[in-house]
Short mmCIF file of C-alpha atoms in Angstrom, two decimals:
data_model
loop_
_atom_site.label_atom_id
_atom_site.label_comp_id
_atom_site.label_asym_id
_atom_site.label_seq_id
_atom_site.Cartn_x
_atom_site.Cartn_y
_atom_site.Cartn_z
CA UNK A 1 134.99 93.91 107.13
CA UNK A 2 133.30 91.53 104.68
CA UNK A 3 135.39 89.78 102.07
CA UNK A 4 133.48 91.18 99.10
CA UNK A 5 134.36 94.56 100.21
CA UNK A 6 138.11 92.96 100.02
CA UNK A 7 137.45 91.78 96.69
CA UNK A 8 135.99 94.87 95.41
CA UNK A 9 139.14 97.04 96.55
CA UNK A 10 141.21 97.70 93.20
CA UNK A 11 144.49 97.43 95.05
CA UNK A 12 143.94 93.95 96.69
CA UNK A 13 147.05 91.95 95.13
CA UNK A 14 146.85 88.18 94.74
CA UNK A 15 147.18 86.75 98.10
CA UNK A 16 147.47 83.05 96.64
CA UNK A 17 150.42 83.99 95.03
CA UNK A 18 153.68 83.93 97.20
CA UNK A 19 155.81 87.17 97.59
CA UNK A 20 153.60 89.45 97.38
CA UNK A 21 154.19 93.02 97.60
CA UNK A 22 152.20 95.72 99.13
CA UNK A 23 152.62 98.93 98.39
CA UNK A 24 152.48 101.39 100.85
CA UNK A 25 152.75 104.77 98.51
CA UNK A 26 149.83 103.18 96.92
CA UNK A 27 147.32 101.09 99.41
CA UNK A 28 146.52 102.71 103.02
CA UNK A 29 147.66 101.49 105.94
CA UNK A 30 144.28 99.38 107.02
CA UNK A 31 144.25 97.89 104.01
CA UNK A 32 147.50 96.41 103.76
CA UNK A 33 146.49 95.36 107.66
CA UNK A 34 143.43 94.07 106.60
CA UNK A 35 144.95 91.80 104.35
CA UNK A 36 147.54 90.52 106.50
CA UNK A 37 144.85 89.22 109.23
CA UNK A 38 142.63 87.64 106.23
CA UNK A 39 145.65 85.07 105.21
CA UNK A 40 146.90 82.55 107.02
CA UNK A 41 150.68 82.07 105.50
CA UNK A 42 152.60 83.71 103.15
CA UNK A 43 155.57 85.95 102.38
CA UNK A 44 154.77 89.38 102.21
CA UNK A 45 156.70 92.54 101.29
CA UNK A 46 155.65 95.77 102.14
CA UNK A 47 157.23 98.80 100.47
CA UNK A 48 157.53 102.93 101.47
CA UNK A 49 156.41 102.04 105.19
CA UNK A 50 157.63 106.14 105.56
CA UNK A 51 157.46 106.25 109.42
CA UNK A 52 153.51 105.05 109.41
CA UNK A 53 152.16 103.18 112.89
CA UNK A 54 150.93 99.96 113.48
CA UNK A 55 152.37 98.56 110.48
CA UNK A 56 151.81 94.57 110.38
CA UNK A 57 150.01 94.81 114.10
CA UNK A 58 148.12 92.25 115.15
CA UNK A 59 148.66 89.57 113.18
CA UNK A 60 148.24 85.78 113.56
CA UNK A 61 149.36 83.33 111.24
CA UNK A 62 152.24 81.75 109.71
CA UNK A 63 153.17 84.88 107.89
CA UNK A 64 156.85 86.01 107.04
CA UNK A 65 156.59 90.18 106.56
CA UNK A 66 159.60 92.32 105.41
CA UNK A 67 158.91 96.06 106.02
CA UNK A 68 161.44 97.67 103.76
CA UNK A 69 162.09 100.82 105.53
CA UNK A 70 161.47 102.95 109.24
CA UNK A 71 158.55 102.00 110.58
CA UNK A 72 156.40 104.19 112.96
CA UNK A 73 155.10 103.22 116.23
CA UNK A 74 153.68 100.40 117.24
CA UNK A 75 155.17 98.45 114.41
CA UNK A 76 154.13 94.24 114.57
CA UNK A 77 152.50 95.30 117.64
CA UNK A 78 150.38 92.19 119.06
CA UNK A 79 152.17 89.72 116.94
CA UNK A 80 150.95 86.07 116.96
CA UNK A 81 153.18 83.15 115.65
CA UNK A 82 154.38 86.06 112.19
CA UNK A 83 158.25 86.57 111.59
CA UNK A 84 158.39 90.72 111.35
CA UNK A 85 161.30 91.92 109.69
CA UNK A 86 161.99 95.62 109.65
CA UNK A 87 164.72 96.63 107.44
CA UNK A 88 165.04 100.05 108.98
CA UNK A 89 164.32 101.76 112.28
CA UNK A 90 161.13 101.22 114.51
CA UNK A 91 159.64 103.74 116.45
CA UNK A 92 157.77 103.80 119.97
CA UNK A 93 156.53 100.42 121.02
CA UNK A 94 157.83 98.07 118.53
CA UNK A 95 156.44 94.64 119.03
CA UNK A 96 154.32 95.53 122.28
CA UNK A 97 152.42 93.11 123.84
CA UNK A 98 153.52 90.13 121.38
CA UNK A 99 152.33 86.90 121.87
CA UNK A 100 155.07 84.71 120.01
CA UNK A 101 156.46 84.97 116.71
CA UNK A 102 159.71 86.78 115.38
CA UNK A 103 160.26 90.46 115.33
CA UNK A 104 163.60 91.39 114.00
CA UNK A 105 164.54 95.26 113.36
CA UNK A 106 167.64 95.31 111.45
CA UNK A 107 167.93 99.13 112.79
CA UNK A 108 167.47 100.72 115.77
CA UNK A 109 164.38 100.70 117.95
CA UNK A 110 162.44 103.66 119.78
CA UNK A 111 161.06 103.83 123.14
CA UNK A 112 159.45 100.97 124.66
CA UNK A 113 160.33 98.50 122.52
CA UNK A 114 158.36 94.88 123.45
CA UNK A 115 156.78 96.89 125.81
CA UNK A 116 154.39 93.99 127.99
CA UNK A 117 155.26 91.49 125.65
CA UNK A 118 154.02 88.29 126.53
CA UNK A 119 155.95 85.83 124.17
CA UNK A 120 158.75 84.95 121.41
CA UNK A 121 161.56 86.68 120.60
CA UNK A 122 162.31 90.43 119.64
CA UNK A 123 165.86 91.45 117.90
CA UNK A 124 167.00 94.52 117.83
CA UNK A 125 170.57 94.60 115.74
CA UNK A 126 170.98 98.76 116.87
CA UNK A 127 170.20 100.44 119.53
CA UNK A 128 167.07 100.12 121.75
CA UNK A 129 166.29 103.58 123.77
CA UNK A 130 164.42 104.22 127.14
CA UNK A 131 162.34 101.49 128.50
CA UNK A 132 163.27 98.33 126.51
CA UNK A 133 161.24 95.80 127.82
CA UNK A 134 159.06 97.85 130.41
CA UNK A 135 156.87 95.55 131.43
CA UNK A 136 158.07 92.44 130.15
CA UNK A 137 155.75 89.54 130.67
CA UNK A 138 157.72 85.92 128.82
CA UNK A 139 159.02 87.98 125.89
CA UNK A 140 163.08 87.45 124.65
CA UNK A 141 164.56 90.32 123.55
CA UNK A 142 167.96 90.72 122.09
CA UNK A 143 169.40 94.03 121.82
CA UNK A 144 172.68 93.83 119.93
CA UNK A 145 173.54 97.60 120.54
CA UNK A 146 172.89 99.14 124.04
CA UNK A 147 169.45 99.92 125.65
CA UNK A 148 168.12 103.58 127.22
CA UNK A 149 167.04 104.76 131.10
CA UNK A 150 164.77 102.54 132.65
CA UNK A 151 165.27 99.50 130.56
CA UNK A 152 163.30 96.55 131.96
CA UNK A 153 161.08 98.78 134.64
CA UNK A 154 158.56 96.39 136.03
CA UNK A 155 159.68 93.40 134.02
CA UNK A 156 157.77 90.57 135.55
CA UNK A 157 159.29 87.49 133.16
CA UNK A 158 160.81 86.48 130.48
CA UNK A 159 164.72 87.90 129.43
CA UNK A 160 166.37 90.54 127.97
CA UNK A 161 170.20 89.86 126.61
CA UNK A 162 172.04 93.45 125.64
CA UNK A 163 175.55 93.27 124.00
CA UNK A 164 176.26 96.67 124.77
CA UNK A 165 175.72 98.65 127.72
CA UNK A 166 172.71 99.71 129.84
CA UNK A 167 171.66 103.14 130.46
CA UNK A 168 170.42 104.78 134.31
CA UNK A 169 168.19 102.68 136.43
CA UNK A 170 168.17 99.09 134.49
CA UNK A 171 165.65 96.56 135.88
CA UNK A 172 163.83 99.59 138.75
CA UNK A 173 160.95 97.56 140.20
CA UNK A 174 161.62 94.39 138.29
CA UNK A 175 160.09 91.40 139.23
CA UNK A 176 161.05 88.06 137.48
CA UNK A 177 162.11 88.69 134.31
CA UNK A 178 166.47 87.86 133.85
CA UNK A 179 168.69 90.57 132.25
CA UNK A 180 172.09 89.60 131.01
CA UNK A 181 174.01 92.67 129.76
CA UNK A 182 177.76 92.32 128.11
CA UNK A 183 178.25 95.98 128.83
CA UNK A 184 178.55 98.31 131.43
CA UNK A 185 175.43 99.10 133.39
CA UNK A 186 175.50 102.90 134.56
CA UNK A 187 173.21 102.18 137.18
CA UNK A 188 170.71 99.52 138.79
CA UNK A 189 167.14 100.69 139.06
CA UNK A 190 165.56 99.90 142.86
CA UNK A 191 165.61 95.97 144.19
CA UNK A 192 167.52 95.38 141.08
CA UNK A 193 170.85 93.80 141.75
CA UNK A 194 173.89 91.83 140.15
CA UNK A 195 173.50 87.79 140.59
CA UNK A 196 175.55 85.17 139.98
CA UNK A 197 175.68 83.34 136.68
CA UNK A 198 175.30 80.07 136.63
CA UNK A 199 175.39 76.67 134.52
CA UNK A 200 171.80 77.16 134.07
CA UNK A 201 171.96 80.74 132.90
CA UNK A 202 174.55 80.41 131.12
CA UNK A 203 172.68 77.75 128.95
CA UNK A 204 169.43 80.03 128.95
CA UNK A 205 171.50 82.54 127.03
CA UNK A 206 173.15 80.36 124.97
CA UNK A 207 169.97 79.77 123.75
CA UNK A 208 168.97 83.17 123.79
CA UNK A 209 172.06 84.40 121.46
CA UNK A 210 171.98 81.35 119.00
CA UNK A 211 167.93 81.75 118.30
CA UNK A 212 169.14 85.15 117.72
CA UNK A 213 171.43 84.34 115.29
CA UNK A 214 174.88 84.74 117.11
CA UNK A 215 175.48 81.17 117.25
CA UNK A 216 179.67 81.20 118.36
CA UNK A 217 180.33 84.67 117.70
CA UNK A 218 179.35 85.81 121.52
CA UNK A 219 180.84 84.85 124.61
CA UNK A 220 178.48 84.09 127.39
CA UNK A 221 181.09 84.23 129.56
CA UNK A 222 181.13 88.07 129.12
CA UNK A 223 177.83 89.04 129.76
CA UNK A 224 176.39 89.54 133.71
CA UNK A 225 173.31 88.77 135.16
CA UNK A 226 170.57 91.31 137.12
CA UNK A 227 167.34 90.51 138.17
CA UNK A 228 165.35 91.31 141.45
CA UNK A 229 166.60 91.53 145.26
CA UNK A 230 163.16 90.88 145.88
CA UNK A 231 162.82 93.77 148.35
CA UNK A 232 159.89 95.49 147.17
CA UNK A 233 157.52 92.31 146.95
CA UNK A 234 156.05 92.59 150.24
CA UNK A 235 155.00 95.56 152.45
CA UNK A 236 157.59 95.79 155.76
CA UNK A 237 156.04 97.16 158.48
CA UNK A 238 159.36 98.92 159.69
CA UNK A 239 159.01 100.19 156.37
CA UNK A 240 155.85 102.07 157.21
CA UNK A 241 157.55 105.60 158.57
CA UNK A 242 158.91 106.09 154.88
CA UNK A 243 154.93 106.43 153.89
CA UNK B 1 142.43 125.97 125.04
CA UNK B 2 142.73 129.18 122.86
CA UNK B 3 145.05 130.09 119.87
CA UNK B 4 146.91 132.38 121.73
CA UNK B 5 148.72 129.12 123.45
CA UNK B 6 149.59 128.22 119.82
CA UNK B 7 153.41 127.35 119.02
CA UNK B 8 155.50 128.57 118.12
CA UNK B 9 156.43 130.68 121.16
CA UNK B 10 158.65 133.43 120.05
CA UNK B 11 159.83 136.22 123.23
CA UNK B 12 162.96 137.13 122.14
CA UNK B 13 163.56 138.85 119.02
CA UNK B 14 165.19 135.91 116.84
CA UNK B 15 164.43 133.11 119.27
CA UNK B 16 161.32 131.14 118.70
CA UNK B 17 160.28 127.57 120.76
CA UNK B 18 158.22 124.40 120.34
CA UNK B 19 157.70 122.53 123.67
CA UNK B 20 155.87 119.21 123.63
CA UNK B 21 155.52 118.46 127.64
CA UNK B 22 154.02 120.26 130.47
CA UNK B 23 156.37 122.49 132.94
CA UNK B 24 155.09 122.63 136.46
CA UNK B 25 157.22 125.65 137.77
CA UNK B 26 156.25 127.91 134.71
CA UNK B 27 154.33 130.35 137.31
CA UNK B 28 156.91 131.02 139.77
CA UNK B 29 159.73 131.01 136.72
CA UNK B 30 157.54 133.79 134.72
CA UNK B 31 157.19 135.91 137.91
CA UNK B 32 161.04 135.55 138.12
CA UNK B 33 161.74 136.58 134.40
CA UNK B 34 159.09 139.35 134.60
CA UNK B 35 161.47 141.16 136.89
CA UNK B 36 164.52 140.73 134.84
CA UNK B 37 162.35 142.35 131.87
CA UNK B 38 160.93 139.67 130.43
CA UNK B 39 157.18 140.48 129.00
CA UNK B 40 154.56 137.57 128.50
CA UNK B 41 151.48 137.57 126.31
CA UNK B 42 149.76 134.25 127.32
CA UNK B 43 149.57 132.17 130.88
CA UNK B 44 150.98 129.04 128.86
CA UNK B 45 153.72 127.04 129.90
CA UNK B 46 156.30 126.97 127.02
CA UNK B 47 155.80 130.71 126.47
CA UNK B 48 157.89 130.57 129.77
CA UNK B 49 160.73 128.53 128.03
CA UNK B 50 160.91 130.14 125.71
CA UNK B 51 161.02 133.93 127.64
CA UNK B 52 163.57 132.03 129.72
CA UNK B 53 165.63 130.78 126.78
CA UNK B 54 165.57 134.40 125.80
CA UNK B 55 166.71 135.76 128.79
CA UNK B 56 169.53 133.65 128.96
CA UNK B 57 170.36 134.61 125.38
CA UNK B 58 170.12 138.50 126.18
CA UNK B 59 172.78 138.00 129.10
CA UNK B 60 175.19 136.64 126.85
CA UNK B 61 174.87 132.43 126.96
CA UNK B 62 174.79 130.43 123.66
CA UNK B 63 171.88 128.76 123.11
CA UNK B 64 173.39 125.60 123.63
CA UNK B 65 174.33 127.35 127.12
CA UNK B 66 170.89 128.06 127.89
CA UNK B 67 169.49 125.05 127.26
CA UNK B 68 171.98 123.00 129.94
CA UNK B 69 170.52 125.39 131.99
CA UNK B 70 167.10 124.48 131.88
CA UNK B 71 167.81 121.24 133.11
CA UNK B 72 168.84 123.13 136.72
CA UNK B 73 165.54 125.50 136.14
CA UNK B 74 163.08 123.68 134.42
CA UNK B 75 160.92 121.15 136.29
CA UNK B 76 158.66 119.63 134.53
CA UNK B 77 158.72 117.60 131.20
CA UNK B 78 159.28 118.97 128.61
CA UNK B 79 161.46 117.95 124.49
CA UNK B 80 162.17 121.40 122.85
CA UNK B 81 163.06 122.47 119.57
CA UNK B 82 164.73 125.85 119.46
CA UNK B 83 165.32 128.27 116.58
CA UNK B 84 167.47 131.29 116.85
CA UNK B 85 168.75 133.55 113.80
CA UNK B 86 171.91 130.93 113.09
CA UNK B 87 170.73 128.34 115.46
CA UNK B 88 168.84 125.46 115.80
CA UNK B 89 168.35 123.29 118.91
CA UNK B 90 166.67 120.19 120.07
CA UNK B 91 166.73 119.02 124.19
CA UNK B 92 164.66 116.72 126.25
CA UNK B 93 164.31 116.38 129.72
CA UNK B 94 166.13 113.98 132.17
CA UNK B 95 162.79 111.36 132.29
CA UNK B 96 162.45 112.04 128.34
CA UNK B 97 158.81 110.84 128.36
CA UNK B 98 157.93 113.05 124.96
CA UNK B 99 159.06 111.06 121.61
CA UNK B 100 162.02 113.06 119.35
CA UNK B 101 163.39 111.69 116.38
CA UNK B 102 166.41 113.05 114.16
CA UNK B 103 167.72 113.16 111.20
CA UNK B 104 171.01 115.01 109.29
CA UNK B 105 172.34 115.31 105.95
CA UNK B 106 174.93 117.79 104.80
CA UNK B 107 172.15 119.89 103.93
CA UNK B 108 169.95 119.63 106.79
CA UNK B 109 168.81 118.67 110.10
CA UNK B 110 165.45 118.25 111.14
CA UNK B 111 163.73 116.86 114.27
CA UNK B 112 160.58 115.66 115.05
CA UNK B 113 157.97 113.26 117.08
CA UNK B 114 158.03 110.59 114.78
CA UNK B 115 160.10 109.41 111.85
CA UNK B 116 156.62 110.13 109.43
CA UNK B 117 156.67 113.91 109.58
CA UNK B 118 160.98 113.41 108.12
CA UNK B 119 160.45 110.93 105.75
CA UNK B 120 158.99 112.72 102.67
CA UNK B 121 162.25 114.81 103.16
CA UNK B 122 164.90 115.59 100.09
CA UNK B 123 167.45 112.99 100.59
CA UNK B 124 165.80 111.12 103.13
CA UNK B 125 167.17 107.96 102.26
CA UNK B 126 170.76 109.36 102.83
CA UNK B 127 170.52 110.63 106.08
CA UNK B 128 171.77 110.06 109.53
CA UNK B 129 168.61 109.13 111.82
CA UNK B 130 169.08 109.18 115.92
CA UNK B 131 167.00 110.00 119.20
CA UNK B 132 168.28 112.19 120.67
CA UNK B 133 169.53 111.08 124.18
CA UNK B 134 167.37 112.53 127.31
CA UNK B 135 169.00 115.83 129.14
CA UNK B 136 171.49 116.44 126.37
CA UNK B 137 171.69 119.02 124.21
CA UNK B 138 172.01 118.83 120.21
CA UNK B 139 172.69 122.18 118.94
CA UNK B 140 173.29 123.41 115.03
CA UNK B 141 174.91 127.02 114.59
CA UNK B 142 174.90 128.03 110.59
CA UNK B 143 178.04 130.06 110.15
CA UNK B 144 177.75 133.38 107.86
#
């Protein structure tokens, strides 16, 4: 993509100017996305997002984006150092594979959601469904509503803080990545197990909820901890019968 | 692939079926419904939902009744949307792999994979919006 192609497009708005607004009834998709990777900071609004994917993906730069409405899958999939703001729901695989940044979906969010993300923080202020954080590979995510089945399947690192509860089978297969859920759990996915909290988790989520933005209101003395028995890392050879 | 495995699936006289997912005792199941009466046009998969769904139906269940019982029956995966002469119906399976997104307002309900085919909706803006929960059963029945 050449920037005099950029230039030529009627709809390119002034990117020099802050607060600018795309359009989504009225520029495609690529273009708007095209746009977004060309700057390096800004404040951008994007209007009538109506449910399309891989809104706002893959960007990298100092870049605040509002996406006023539901967003479709994939939504700030990618993301680099960009605060993503979705004022609405997100579908399937919101914020996948991020690399740091802010993602923030004021609704709720599909399946998936920071599926193999690799850094900075996801919020989710609704509900997240099946397989929150499958995956998970150094991203935070903070669901402030309850997560689906097979939440955190495979999680290798990084944490995942729920307020409400946790569907079948959190955490099946997980390796290091730390779940702290306020709620009730219905059940614990294989070598995933209950563990102690202490100081040090304690402060972790403390952390966790305040960069959130629940500085005081939440209790981290409500919330347990889950993460792996560490049964599945290594093949047991009195295992081998069950193969 | 041919046209005749097109959806919708329609066996019964007022029921008709959309089945995103793949069922992997459809064979067996259509040899079953066969015998009780049930007549098939195609070898596809969700034509055998939705002769089963009709089946059910005939011997008296509500839809919403039939559908729980797919979850015994049905192996496979599968996230249906049903339509009867006063019903509507949406289920997924237990693993609910397939994407399903809903929406309500006192005027309608619709369902779909993805919040893009709802949007351009009347009175969008307005409405409820949920996924529907994996083996549970959201059923609609328009009173006369």
């Amino acid at each position: 993509v050449t920037t005099a192609r950029v230039k030529a497009s009627p709809a390119t708005p002034n990117l020099a100017r802050r607060n600018s607004v795309f359009d989504l009834s009225t520029m495609t998709l690529r273009e708007v996305n095209r746009l977004l990777h060309e700057t390096r900071a800004g404040d951008f609004l994007i209007k009538n997002p109506r449910g399309l994917h891989a809104i706002a993906c893959g960007l990298d730069g100092d870049l605040n984006i509002v996406v006023d409405g539901h967003a479709g899958y994939y939504c700030a999939g990618m993301n680099k150092r960009a605060t993503v703001t979705i004022n609405g729901n997100a579908g399937t695989g919101v914020a996948e594979n991020m690399m740091s940044g802010l993602v923030h979906v004021k609704g709720d969010a599909s399946q998936s959601a920071g599926a193999t993300g690799c850094g900075g923080l996801l919020v989710i202020d609704g509900n997240a469904s099946s397989r929150c954080g499958i995956s998970l590979r150094g991203l935070d995510i903070v669901v402030k509503g309850s997560v689906g089945h097979m939440s955190a399947f495979m999680a290798q690192a990084g944490n995942i803080v729920v307020l409400g509860d946790a569907a079948d089978a959190l955490g099946d297969s997980i390796y290091e990545a730390r779940l702290f859920v306020r709620g009730k759990v219905k059940s614990l996915g294989s070598d995933c197990i209950e563990k102690p909290m202490r100081t040090e988790h304690k402060k972790a989520l403390r952390k966790l909820l305040d960069a959130a933005g629940l500085g005081g209101e939440v209790d981290v003395a409500e919330f347990k901890r889950y993460g792996s028995a560490r049964e599945l890392y290594h093949f047991h050879v009195d295992k081998a019968g069950a193969y | 692939v041919t046209v005749a495995g097109s959806h919708p699936f329609s066996t019964g006289s007022d029921t008709c079926l959309v089945h995103n997912g793949s069922l992997s005792n459809h064979n067996r199941l259509r040899e079953q419904l066969v015998r009780q009466g049930e007549r098939f046009q195609t070898d596809n998969d969700s034509e055998v939902a939705a002769a089963y769904l009709a089946w059910r139906i005939r011997d008296g269940d509500t839809l919403e009744r039939a559908l729980e019982r797919c979850l015994d029956d049905l192996d496979g995966f599968y996230t249906f949307v049903v339509g009867t002469r006063d019903g509507f119906a949406v289920l997924r399976d237990p693993i609910a792999c397939k994407p399903a997104v809903m929406a309500e307002t006192e005027d309608w309900v619709a369902m779909a994979t993805e919040f893009r085919a709802i949007a351009p909706l009347p009175g969008v803006d307005s409405a409820r919006i949920w996924e529907p929960a994996p083996a549970t059963v959201y059923a609609w029945n328009q009173s006369a």
